[in-house]
PDB file of C-alpha atoms in Angstrom:
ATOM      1  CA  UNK A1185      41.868 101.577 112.568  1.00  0.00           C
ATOM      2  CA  UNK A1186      42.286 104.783 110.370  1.00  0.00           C
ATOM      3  CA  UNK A1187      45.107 105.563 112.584  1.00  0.00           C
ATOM      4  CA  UNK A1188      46.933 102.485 113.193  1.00  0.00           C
ATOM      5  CA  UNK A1189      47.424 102.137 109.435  1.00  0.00           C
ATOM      6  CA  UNK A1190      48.361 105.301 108.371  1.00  0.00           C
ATOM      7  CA  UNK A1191      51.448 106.311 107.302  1.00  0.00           C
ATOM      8  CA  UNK A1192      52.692 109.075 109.358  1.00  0.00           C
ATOM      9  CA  UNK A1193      50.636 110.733 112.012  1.00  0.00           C
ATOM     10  CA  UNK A1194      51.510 114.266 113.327  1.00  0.00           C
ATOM     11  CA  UNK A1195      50.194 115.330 116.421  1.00  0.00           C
ATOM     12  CA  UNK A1196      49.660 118.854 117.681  1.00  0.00           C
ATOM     13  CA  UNK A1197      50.630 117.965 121.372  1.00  0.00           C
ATOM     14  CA  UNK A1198      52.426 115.469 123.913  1.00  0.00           C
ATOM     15  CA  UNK A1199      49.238 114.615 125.091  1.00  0.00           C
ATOM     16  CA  UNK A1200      47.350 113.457 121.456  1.00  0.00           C
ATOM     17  CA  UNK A1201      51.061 111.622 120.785  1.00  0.00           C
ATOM     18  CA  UNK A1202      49.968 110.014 123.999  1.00  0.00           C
ATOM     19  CA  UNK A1203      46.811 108.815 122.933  1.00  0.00           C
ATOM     20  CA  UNK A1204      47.481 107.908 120.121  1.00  0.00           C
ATOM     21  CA  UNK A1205      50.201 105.567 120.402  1.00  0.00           C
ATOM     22  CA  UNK A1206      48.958 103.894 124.173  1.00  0.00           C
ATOM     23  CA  UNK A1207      45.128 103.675 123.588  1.00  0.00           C
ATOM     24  CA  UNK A1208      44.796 103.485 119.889  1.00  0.00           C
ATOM     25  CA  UNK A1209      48.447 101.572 119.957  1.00  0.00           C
ATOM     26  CA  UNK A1210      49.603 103.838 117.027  1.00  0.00           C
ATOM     27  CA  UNK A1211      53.593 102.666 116.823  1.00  0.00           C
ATOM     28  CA  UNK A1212      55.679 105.516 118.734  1.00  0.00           C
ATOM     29  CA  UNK A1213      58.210 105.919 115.145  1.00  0.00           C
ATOM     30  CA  UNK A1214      54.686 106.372 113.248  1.00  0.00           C
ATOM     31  CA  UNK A1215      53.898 109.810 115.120  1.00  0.00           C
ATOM     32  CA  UNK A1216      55.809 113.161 115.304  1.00  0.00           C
ATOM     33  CA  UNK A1217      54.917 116.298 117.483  1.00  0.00           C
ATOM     34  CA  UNK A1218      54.382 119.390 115.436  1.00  0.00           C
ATOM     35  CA  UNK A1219      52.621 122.106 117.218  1.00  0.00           C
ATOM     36  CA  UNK A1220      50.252 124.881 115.085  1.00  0.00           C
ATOM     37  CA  UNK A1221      52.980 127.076 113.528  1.00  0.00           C
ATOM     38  CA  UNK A1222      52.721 130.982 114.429  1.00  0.00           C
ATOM     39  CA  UNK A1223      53.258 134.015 112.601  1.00  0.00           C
ATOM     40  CA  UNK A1224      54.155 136.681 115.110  1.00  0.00           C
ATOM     41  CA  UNK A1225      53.711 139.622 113.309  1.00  0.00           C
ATOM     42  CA  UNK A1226      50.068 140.032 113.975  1.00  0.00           C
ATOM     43  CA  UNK A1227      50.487 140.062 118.148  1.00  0.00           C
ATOM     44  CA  UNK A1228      53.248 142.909 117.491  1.00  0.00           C
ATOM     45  CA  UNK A1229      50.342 144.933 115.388  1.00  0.00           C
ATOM     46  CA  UNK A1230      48.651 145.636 118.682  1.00  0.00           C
ATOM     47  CA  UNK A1231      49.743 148.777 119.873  1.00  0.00           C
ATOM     48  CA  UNK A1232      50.039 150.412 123.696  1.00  0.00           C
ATOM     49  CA  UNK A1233      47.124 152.626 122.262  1.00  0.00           C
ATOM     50  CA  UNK A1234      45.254 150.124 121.025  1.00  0.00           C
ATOM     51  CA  UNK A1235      45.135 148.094 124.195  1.00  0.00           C
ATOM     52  CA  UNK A1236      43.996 151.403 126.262  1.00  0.00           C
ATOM     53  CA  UNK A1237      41.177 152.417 124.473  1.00  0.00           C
ATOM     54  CA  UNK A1238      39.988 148.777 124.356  1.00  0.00           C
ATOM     55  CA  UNK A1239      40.414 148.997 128.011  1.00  0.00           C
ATOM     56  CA  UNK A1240      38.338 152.194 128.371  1.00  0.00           C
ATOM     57  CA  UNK A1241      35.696 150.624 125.915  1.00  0.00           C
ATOM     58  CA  UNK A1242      35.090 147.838 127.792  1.00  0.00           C
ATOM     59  CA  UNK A1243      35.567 149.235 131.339  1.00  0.00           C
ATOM     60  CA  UNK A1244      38.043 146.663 131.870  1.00  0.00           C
ATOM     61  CA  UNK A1245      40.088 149.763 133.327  1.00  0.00           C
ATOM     62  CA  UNK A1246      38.068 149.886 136.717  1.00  0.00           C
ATOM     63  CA  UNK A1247      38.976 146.933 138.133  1.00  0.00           C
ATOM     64  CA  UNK A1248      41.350 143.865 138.037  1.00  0.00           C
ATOM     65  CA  UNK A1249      39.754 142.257 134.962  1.00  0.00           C
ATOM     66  CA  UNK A1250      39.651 138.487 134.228  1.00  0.00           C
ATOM     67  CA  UNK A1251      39.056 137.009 130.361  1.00  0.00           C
ATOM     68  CA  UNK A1252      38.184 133.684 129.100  1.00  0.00           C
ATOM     69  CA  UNK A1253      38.154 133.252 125.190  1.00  0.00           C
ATOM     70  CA  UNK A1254      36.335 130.084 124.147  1.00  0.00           C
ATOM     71  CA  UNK A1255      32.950 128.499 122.376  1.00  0.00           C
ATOM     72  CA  UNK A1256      30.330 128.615 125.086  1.00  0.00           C
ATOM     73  CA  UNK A1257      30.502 124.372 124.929  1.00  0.00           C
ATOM     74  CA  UNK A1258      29.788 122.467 128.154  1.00  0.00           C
ATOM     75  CA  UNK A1259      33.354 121.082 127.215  1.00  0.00           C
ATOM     76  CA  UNK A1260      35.024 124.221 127.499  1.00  0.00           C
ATOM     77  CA  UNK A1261      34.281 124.574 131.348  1.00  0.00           C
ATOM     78  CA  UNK A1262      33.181 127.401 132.146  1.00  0.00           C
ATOM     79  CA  UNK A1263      30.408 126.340 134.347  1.00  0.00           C
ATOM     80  CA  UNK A1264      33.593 125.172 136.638  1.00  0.00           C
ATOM     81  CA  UNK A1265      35.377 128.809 136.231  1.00  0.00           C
ATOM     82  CA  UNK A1266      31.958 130.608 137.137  1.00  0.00           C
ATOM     83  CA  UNK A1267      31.986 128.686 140.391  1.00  0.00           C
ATOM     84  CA  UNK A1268      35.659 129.241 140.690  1.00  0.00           C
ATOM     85  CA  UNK A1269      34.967 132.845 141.038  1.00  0.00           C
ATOM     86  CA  UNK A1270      31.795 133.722 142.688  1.00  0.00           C
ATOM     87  CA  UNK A1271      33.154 133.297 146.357  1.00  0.00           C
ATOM     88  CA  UNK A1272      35.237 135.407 145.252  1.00  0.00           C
ATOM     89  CA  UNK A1273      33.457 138.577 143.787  1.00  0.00           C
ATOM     90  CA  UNK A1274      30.795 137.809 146.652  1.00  0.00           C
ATOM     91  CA  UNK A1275      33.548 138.078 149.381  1.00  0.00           C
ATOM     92  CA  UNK A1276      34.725 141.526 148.069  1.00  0.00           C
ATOM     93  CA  UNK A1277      36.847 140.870 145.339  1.00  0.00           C
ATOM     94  CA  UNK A1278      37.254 143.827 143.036  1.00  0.00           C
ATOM     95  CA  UNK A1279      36.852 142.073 139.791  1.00  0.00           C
ATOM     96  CA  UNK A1280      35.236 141.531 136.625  1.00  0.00           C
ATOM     97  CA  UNK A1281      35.227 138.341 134.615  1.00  0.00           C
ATOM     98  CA  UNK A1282      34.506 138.396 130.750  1.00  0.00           C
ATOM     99  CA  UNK A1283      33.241 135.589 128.702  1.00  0.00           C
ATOM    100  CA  UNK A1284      34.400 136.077 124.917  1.00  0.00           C
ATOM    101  CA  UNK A1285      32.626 133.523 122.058  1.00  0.00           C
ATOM    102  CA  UNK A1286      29.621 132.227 121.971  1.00  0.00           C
ATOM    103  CA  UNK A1287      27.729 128.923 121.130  1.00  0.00           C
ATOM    104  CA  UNK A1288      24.827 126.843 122.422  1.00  0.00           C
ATOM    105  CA  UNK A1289      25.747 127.005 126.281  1.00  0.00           C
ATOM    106  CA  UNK A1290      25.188 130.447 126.558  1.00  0.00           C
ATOM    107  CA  UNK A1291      21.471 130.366 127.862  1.00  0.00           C
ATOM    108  CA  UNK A1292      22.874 127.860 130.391  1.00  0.00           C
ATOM    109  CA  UNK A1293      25.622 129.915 131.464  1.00  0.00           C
ATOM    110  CA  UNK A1294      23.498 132.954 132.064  1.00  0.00           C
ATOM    111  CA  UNK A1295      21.195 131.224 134.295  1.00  0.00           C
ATOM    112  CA  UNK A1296      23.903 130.270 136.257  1.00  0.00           C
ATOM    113  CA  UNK A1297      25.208 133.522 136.500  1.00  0.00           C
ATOM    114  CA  UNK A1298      22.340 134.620 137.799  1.00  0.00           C
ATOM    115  CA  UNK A1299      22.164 131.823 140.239  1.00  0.00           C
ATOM    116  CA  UNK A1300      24.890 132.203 141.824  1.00  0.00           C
ATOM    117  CA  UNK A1301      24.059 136.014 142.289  1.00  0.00           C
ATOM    118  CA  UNK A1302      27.377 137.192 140.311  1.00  0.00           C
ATOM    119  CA  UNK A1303      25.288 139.004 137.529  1.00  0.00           C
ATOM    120  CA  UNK A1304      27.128 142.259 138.559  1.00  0.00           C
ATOM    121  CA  UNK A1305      30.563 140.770 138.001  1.00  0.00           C
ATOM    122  CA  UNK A1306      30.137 138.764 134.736  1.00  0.00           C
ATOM    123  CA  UNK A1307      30.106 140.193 131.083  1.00  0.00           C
ATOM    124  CA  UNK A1308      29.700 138.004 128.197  1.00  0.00           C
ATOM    125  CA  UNK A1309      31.317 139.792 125.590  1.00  0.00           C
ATOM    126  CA  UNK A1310      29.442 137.170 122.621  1.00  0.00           C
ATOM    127  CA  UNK A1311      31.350 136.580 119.094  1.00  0.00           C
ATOM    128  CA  UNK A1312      33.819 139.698 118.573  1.00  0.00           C
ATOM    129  CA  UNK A1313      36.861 140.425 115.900  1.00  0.00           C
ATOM    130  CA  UNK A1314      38.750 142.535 117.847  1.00  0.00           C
ATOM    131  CA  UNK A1315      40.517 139.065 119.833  1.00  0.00           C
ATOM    132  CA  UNK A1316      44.172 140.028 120.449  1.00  0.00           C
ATOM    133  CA  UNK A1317      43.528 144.148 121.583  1.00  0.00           C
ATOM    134  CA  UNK A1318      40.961 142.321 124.061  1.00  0.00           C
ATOM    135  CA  UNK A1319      43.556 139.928 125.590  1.00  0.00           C
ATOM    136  CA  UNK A1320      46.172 142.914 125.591  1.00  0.00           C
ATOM    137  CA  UNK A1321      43.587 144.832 127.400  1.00  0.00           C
ATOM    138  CA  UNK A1322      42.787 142.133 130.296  1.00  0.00           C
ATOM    139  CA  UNK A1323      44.718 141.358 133.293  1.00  0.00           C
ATOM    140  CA  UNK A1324      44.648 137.713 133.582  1.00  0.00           C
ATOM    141  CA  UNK A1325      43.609 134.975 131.168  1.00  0.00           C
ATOM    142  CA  UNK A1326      41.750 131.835 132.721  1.00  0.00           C
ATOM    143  CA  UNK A1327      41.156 128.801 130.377  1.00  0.00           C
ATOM    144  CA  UNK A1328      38.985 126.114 132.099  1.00  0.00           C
ATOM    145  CA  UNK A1329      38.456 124.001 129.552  1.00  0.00           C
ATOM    146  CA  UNK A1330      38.112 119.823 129.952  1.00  0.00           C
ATOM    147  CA  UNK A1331      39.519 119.134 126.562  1.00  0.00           C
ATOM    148  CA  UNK A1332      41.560 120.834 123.709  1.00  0.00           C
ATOM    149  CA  UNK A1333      43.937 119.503 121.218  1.00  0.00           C
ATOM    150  CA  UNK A1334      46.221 122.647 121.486  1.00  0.00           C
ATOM    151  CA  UNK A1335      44.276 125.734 123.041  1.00  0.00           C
ATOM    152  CA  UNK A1336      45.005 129.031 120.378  1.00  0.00           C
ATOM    153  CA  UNK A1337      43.313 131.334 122.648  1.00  0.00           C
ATOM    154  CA  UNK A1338      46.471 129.697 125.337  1.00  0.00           C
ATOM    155  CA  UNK A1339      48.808 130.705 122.458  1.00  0.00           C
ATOM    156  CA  UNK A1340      47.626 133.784 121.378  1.00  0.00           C
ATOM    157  CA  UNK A1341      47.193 134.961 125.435  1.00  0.00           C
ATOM    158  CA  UNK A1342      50.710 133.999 125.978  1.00  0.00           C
ATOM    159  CA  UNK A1343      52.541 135.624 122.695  1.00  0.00           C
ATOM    160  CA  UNK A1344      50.476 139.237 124.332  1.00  0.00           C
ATOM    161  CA  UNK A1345      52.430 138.591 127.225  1.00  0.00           C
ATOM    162  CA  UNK A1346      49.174 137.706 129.537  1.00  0.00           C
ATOM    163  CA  UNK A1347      49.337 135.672 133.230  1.00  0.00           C
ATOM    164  CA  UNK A1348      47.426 132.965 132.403  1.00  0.00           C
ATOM    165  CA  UNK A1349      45.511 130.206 134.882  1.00  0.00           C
ATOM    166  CA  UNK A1350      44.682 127.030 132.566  1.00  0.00           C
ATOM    167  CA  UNK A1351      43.777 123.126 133.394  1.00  0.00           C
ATOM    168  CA  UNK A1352      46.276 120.741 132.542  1.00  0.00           C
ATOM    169  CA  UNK A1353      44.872 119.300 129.481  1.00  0.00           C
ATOM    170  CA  UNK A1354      46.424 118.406 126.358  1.00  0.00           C
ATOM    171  CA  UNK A1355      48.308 120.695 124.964  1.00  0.00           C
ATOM    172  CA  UNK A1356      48.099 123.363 127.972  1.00  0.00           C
ATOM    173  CA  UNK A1357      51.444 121.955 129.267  1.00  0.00           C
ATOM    174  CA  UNK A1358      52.847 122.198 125.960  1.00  0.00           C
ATOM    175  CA  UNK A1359      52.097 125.993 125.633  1.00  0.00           C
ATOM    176  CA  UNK A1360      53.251 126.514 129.568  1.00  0.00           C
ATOM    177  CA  UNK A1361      56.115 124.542 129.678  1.00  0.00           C
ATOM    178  CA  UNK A1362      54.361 122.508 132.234  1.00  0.00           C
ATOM    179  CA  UNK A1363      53.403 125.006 134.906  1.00  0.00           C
ATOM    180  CA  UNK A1364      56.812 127.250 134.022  1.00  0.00           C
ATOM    181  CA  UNK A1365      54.989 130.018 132.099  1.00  0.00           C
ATOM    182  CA  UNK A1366      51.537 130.236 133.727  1.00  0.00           C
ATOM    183  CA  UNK A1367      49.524 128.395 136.633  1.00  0.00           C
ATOM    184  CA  UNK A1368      48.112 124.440 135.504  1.00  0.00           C
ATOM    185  CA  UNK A1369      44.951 123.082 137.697  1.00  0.00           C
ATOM    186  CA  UNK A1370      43.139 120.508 137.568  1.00  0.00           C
ATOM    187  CA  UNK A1371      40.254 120.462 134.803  1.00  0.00           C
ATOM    188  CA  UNK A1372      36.742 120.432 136.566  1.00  0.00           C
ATOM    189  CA  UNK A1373      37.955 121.316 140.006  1.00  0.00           C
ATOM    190  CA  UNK A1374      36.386 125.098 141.020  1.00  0.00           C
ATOM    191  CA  UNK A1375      38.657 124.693 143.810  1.00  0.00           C
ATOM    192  CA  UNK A1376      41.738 123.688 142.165  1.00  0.00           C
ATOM    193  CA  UNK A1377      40.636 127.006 139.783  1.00  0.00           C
ATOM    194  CA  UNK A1378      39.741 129.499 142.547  1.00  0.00           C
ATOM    195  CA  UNK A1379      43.354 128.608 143.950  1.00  0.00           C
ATOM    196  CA  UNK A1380      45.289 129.469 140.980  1.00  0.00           C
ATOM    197  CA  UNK A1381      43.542 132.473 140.356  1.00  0.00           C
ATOM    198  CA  UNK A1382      44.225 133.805 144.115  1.00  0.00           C
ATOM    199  CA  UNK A1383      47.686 132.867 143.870  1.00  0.00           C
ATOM    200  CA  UNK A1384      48.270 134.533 140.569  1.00  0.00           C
ATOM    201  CA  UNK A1385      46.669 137.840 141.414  1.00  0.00           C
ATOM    202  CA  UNK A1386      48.487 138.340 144.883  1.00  0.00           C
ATOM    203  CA  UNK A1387      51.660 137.288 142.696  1.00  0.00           C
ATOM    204  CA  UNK A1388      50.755 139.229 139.599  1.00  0.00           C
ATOM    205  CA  UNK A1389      54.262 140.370 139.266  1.00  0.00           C
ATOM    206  CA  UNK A1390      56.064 136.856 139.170  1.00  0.00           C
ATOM    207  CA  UNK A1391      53.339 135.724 136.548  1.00  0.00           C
ATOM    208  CA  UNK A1392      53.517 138.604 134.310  1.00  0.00           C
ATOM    209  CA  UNK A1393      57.139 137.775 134.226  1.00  0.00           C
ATOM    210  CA  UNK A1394      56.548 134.000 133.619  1.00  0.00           C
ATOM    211  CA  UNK A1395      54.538 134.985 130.965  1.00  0.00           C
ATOM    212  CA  UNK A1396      57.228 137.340 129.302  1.00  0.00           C
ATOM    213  CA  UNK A1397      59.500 134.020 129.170  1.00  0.00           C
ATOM    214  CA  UNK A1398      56.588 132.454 127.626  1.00  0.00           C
ATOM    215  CA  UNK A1399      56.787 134.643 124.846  1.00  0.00           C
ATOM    216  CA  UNK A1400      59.963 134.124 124.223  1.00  0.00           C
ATOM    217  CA  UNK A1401      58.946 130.047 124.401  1.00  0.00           C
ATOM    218  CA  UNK A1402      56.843 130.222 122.003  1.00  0.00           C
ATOM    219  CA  UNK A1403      58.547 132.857 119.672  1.00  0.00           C
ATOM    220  CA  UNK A1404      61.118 129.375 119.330  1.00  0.00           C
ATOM    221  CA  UNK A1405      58.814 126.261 119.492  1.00  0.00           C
ATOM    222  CA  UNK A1406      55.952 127.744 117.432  1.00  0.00           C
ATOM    223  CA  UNK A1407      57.815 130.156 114.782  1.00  0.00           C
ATOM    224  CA  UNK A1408      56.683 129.135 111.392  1.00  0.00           C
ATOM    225  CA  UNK A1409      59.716 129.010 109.596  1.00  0.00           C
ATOM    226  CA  UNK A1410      60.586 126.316 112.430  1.00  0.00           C
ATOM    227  CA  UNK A1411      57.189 124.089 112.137  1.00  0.00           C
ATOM    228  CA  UNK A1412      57.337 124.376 108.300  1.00  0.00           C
ATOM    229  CA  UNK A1413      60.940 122.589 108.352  1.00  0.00           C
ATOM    230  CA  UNK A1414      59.591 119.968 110.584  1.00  0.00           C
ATOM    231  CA  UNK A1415      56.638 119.142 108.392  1.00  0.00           C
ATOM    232  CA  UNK A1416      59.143 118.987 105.621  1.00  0.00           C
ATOM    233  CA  UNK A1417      61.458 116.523 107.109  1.00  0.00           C
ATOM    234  CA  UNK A1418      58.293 114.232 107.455  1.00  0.00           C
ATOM    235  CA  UNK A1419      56.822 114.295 104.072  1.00  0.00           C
ATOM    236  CA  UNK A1420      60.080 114.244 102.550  1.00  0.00           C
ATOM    237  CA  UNK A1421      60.967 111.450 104.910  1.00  0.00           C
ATOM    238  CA  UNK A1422      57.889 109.545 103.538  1.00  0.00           C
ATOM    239  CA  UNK A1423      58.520 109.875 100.061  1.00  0.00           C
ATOM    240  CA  UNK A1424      62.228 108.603  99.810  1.00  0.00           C
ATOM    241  CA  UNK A1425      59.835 105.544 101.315  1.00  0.00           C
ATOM    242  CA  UNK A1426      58.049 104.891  98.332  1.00  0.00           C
TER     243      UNK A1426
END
């Protein structure tokens, strides 16, 4: 109801434009895309060095090393990505996967990881400050998660230049140009996951290059000065309405 009588929405992503204007029937004219607006100087602060020693700190240096960034949150998936990957370490795969955040799953998680005997190949890396020289320092970036409105950790992996494996939700495709800057699967599908993680290691070379064009994506959709403008337009847009 809130919705439908507002003013002027603005919606992050395609995908809440989507759901807002076919299931809460929010008029189309009522809702503008605006995604979060980036300042860039912050992923150019983390230096060659810095992204080698982080690598050395966290061993990440030993073997081909996977991150995922999120709240440990039954909606983030990660239950889905730990079953992705087992068949993998347990076939041979020289690999580590580590789980950055934290939050009320993390018990759950662990268990798991212990279940499914991958204990050796799992590091959860809890609540740090040190985000961006971690994702500089990883290899790939896998984002599992069953909902988001637009992923940061998606944006911030992508402005470092990262391969990234994500599930097509929300604002995923917005960040990826649907599929053109990193690998989309299906949300809660470990085989779906597993797949895109394969194919993006034995074809590391085409996604870090996908993901260099990424940058450069996001460097033009996402620049502040450029989202500012756009928010302008609509407020001053409103006003000359009343």
């Amino acid at each position: 109801i809130l919705n439908r009588n507002a003013n002027h929405i603005i919606a992050p992503s395609r995908t809440v434009r989507e759901i807002l204007t076919e299931k809460e029937k929010v008029p189309a004219g009522k809702v503008s895309v605006i995604p979060y607006g980036q300042v860039f100087e912050r992923f150019s602060a983390v230096t060659t060095d810095t992204v080698i020693k982080k690598r050395k700190e966290l061993g990440m240096e030993k073997q081909f090393s996977m991150l995922c960034v999120s709240r440990l949150f039954p909606t983030k998936g990660q239950e889905y990505l730990l079953d992705a990957v087992a068949p993998l370490f347990l076939n041979g795969l020289k690999a580590k996967l580590y789980l950055m955040g934290d939050g009320p799953y993390r018990n759950t998680l662990e268990n798991k990881v212990k279940e499914l005997g991958i204990g050796d190949f799992v590091v959860f890396l809890g609540y740090r400050d040190d985000l961006l020289p971690i994702i500089g320092a990883s290899d790939l970036v896998v984002h599992p998660s069953l909902e988001d409105a637009l992923s940061q950790s998606l944006i911030e992996s992508l402005m470092m230049t990262k391969p990234i494996v994500a599930t097509d939700i929300s604002g995923a495709g917005d960040t990826l140009g649907d599929g053109k800057y990193g690998r989309l699967v299906r949300p809660a599908d470990p085989n779906d996951l597993r797949n895109g993680i394969v194919e993006t290691i034995e074809n590391l070379d085409d996604a870090n290059e996908k993901a260099m064009k990424g940058r450069d994506h996001l460097l033009k959709y996402m620049s502040a000065e450029k989202v500012s403008k756009e928010y302008e337009e609509v407020y001053f847009s409103l006003m000359n309405e009343y």
